[in-house]
mmCIF file of C-alpha atoms in Angstrom:
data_model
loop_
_atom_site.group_PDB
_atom_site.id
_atom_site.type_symbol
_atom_site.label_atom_id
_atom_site.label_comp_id
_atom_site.label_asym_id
_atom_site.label_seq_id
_atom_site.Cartn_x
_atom_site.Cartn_y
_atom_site.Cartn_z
ATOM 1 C CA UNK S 1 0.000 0.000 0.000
ATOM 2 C CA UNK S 2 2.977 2.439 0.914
ATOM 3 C CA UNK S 3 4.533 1.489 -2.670
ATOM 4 C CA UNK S 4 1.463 2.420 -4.284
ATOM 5 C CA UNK S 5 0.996 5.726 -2.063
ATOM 6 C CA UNK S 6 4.600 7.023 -3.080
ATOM 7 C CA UNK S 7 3.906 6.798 -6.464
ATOM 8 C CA UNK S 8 0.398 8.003 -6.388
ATOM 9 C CA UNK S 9 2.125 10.778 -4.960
ATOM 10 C CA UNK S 10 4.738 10.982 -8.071
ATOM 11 C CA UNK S 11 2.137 11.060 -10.407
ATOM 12 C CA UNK S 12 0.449 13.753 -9.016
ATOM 13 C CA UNK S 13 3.634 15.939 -9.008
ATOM 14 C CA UNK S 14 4.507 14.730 -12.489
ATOM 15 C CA UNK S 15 1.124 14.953 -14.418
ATOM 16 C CA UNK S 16 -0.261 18.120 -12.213
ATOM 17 C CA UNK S 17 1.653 19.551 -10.101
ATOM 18 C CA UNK S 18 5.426 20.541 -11.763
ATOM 19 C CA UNK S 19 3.347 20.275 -15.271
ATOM 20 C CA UNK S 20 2.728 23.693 -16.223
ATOM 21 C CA UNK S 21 0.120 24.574 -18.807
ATOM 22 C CA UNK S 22 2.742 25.699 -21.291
ATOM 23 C CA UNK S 23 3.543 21.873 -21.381
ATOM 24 C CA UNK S 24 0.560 21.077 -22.222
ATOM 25 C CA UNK S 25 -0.861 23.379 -24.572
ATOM 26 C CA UNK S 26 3.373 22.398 -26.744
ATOM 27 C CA UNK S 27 2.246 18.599 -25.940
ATOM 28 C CA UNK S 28 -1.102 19.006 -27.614
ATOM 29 C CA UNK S 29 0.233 21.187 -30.839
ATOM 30 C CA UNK S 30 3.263 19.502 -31.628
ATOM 31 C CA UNK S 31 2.561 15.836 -30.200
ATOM 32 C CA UNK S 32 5.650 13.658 -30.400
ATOM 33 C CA UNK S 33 7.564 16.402 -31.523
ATOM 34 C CA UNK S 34 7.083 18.502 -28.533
ATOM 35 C CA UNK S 35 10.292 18.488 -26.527
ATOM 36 C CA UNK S 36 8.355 18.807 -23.123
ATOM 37 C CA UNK S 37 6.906 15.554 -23.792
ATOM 38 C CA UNK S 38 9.901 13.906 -23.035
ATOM 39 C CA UNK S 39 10.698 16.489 -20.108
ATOM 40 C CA UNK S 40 7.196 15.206 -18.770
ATOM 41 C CA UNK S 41 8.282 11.493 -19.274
ATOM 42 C CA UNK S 42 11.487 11.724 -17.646
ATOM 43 C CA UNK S 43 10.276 13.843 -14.784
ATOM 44 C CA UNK S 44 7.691 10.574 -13.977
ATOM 45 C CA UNK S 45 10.743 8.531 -14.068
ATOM 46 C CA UNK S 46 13.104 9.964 -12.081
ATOM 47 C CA UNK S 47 9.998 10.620 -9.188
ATOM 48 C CA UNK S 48 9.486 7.605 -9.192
ATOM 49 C CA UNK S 49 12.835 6.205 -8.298
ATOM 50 C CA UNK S 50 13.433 9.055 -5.693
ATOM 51 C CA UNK S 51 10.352 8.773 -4.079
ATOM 52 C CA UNK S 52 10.701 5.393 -3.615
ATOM 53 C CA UNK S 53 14.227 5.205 -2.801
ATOM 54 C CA UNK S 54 15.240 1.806 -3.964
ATOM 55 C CA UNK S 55 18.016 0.754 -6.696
ATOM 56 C CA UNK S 56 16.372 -2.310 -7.059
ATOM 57 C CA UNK S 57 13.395 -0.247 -7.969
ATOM 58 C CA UNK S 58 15.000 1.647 -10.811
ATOM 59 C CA UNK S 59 14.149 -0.810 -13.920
ATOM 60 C CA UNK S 60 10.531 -0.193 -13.054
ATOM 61 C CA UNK S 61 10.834 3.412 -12.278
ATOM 62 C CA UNK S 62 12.112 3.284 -16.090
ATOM 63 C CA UNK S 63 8.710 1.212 -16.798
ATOM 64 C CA UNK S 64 6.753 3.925 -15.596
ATOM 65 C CA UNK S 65 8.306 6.503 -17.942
ATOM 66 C CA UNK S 66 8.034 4.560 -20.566
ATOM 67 C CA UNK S 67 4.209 3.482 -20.272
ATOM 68 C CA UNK S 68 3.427 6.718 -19.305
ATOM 69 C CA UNK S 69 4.928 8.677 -22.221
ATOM 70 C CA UNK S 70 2.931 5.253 -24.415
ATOM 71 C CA UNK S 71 -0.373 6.154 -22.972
ATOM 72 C CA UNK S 72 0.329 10.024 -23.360
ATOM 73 C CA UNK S 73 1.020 9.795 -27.149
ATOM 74 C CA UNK S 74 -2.088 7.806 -27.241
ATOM 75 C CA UNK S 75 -4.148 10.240 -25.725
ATOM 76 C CA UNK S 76 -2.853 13.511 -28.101
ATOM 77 C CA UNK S 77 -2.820 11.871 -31.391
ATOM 78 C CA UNK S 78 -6.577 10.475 -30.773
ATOM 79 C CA UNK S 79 -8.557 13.248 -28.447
ATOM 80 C CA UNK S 80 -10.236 15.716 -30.206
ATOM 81 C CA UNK S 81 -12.018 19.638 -28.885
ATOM 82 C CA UNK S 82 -15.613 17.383 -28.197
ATOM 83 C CA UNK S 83 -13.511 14.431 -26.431
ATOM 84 C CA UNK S 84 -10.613 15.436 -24.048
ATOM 85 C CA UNK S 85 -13.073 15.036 -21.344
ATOM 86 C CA UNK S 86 -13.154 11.207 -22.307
ATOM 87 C CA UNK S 87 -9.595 10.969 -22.696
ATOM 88 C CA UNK S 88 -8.711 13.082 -20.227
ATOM 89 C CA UNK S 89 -10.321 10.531 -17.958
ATOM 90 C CA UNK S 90 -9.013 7.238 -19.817
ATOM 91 C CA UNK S 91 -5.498 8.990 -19.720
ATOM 92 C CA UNK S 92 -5.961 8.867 -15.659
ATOM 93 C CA UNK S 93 -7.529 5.175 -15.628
ATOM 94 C CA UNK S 94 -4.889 3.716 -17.787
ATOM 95 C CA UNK S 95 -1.960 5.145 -15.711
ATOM 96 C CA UNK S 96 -3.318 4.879 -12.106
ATOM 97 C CA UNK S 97 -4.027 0.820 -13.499
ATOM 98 C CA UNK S 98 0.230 0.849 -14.589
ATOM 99 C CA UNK S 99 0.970 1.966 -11.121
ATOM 100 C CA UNK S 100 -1.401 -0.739 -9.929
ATOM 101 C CA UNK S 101 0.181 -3.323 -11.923
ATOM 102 C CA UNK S 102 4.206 -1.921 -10.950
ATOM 103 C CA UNK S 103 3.534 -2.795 -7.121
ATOM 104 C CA UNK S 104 2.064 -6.374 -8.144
ATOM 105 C CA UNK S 105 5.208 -6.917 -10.525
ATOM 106 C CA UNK S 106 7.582 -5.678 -7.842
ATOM 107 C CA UNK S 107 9.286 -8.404 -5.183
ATOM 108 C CA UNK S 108 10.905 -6.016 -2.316
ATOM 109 C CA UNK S 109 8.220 -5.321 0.009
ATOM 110 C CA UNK S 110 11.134 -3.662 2.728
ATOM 111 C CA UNK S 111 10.198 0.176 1.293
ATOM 112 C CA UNK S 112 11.007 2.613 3.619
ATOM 113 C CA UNK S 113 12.559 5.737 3.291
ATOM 114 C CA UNK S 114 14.647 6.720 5.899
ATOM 115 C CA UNK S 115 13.997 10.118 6.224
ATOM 116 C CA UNK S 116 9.772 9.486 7.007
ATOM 117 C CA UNK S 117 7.810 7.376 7.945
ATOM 118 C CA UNK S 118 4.632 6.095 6.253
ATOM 119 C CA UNK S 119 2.074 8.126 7.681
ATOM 120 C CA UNK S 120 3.987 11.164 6.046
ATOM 121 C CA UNK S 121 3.330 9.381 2.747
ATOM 122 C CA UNK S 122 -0.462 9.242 3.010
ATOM 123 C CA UNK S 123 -1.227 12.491 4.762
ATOM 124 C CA UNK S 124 1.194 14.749 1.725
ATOM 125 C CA UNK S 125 -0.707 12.459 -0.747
ATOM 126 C CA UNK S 126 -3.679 13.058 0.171
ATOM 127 C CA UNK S 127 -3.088 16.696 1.028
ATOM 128 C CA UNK S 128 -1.736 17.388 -2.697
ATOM 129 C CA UNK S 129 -4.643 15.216 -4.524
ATOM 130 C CA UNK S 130 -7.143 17.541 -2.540
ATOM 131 C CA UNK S 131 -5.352 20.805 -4.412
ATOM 132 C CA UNK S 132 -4.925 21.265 -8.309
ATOM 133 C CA UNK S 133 -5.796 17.780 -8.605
ATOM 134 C CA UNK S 134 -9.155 17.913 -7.650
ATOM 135 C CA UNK S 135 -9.244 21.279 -9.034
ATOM 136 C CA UNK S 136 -8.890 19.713 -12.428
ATOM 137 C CA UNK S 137 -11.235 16.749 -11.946
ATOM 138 C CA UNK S 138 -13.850 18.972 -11.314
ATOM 139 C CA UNK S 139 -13.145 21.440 -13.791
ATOM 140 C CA UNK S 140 -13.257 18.402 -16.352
ATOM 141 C CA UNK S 141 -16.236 16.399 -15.262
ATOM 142 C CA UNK S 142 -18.909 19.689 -14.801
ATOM 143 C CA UNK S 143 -17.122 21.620 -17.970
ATOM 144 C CA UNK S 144 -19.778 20.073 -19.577
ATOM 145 C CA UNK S 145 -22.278 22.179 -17.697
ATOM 146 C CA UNK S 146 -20.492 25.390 -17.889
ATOM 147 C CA UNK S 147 -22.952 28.514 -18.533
ATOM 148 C CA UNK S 148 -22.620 30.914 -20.805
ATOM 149 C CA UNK S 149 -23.501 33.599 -18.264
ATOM 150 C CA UNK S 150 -20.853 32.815 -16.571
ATOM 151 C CA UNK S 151 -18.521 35.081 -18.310
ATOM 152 C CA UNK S 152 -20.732 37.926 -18.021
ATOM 153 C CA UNK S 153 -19.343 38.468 -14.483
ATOM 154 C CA UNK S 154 -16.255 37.187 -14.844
ATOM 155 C CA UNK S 155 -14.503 41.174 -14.917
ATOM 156 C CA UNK S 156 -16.149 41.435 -11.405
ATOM 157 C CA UNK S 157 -13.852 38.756 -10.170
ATOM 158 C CA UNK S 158 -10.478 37.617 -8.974
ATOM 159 C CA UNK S 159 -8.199 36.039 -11.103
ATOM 160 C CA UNK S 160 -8.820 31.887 -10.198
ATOM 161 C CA UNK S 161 -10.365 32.893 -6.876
ATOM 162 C CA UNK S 162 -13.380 30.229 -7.900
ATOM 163 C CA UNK S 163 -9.995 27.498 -7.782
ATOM 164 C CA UNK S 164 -8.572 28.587 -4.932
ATOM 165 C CA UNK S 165 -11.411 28.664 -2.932
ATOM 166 C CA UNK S 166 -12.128 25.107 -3.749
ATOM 167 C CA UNK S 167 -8.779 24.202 -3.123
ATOM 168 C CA UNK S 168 -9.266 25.770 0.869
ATOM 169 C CA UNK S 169 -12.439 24.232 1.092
ATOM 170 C CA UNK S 170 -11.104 20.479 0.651
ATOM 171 C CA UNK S 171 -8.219 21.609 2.762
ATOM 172 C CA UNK S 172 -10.475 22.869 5.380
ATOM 173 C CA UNK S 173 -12.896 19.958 5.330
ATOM 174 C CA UNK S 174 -9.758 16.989 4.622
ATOM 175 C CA UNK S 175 -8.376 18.631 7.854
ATOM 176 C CA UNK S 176 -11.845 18.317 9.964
ATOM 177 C CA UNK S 177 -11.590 14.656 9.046
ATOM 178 C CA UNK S 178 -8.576 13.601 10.661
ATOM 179 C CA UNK S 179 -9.017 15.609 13.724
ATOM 180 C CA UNK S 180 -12.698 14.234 14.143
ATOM 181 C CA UNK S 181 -14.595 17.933 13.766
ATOM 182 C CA UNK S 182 -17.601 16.537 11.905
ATOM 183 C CA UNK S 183 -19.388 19.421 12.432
ATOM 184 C CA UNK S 184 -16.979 21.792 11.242
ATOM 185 C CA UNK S 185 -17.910 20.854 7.491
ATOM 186 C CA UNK S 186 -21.521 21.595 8.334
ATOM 187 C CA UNK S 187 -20.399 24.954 9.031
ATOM 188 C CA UNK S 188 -18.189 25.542 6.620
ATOM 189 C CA UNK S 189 -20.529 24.707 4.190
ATOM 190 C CA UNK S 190 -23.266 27.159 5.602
ATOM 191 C CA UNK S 191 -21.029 29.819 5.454
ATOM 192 C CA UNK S 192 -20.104 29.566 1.895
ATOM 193 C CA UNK S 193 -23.686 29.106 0.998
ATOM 194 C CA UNK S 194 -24.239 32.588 2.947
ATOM 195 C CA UNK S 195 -21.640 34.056 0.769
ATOM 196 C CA UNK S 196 -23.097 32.367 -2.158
ATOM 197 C CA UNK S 197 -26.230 33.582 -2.139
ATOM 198 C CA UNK S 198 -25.664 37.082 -2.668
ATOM 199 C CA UNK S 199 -23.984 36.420 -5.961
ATOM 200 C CA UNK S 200 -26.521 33.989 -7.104
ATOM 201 C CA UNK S 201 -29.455 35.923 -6.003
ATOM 202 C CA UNK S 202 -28.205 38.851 -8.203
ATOM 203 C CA UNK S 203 -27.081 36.693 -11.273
ATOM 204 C CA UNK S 204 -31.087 35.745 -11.357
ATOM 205 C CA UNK S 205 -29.439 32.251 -13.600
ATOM 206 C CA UNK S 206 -30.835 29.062 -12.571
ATOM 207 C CA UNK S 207 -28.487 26.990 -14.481
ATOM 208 C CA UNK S 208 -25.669 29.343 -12.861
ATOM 209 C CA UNK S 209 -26.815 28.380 -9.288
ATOM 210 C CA UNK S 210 -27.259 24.144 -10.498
ATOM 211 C CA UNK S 211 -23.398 24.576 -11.565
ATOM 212 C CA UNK S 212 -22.328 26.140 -8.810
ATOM 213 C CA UNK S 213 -23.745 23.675 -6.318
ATOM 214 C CA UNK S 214 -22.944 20.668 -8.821
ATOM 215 C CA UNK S 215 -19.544 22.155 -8.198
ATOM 216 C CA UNK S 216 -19.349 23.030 -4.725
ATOM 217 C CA UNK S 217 -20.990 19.750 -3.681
ATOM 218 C CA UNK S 218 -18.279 17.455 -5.888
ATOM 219 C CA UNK S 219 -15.780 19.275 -3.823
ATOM 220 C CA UNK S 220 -17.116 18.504 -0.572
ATOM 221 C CA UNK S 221 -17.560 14.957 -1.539
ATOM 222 C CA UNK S 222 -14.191 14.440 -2.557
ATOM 223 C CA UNK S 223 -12.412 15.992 -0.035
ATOM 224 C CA UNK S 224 -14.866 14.279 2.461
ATOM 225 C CA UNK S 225 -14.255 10.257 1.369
ATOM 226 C CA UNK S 226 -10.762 11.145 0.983
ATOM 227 C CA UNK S 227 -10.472 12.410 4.534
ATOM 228 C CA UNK S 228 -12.323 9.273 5.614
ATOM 229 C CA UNK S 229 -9.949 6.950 3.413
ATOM 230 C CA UNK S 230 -6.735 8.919 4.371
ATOM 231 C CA UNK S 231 -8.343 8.360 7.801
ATOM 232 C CA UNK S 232 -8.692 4.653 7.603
ATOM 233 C CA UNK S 233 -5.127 3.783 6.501
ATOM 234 C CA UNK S 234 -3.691 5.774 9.333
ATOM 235 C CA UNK S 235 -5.682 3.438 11.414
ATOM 236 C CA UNK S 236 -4.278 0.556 10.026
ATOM 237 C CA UNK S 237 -0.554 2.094 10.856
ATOM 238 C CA UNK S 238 -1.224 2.215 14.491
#
């Protein structure tokens, strides 16, 4: 479980984290061409092998790379405008499945790293996948919803305060969780809906409010069974 946790956690840096959207946008235009393609595919390999510490380890760190830069190509030369949400989602499946498959294949089970110990590894995993992670998993599965009115207020406010909101939100509620403040979220979630309503009130857009609260209740969800997963593997530790 702690082999699969440290390179959860490497994909998450790799693929969303250290990716910028500059990356991206080259990866998508130029394909196999793109230079940061390969940047991309060796940064998976060598977080791999770092995070996990082990020489023996290295040969499937390499693995990783390599699969991942296979499934990557797949996914630019076949998505189109109408299906990156698809693929975006395949993409995810097919490399959380190789990661899957790498701690089956591998024999040393002895996978510590010196410096922490393994409830380190779970809580920063779980902390990062509640941040741009999530961000972009939401932003991918409701994009689909996305009114046009939206943009009408967009001048009236902050540059990606809507992500960075979310991302304190899951913070907020991952962090109620594992200190047992159930009740917390309840507030939380009361007060944003206070905030809320003044906006929505105003923007007089039913299918602005339904996306909003599609949104805002996708959040809570994730950041709540993650809190209660991250939760129950810490239990398992003691």
């Amino acid at each position: 479980m702690i082999l699969f946790i440290k390179l959860l956690l490497a994909h998450l840096l790799g693929d969303f984290i250290w990716q910028p959207n500059s990356w991206v946008a080259d990866k998508e235009t130029k394909k196999h061409k793109s230079i940061y393609l390969y940047f991309h595919i060796l940064l998976h390999g060598i977080l791999a092998a770092v995070l996990v510490w082990e020489i023996a380890f290295i040969p499937y760190a390499i693995l990783i790379a390599i699969s991942h830069g296979i499934i990557d190509l797949i996914k630019l030369n076949f998505q189109q405008n109408k299906t990156k949400r698809t693929w975006f989602i395949a993409d995810q499946i097919a490399h959380i499945l190789v990661l899957i498959a790498i701690v089956l294949l591998y024999q040393n089970k002895t996978i510590n790293f010196i410096w922490f110990d393994n409830q380190f590894w779970i809580l920063i995993t779980g902390f990062l996948f509640i941040t741009k992670p999530t961000s972009i998993f939401i932003k991918t599965i409701i994009s689909i919803w996305s009114p046009e009115s939206q943009d009408s207020n967009q001048d009236n406010s902050l540059a990606n305060a809507g992500n960075y909101i979310g991302i304190l939100e899951r913070l907020f509620v991952f962090c109620f969780i594992l200190t047992g403040h159930f009740e917390a979220i309840g507030f939380l979630l009361a007060a944003k809906s206070i905030f809320r309503f003044g906006d929505l009130k105003e923007a007089k857009d039913r299918k602005l409010t339904e996306y909003v609260l599609i949104g805002t209740l996708i959040s809570f969800g994730v950041a709540i069974t993650l809190g209660l997963i991250v939760q129950a593997l810490l239990l398992q530790l003691l």
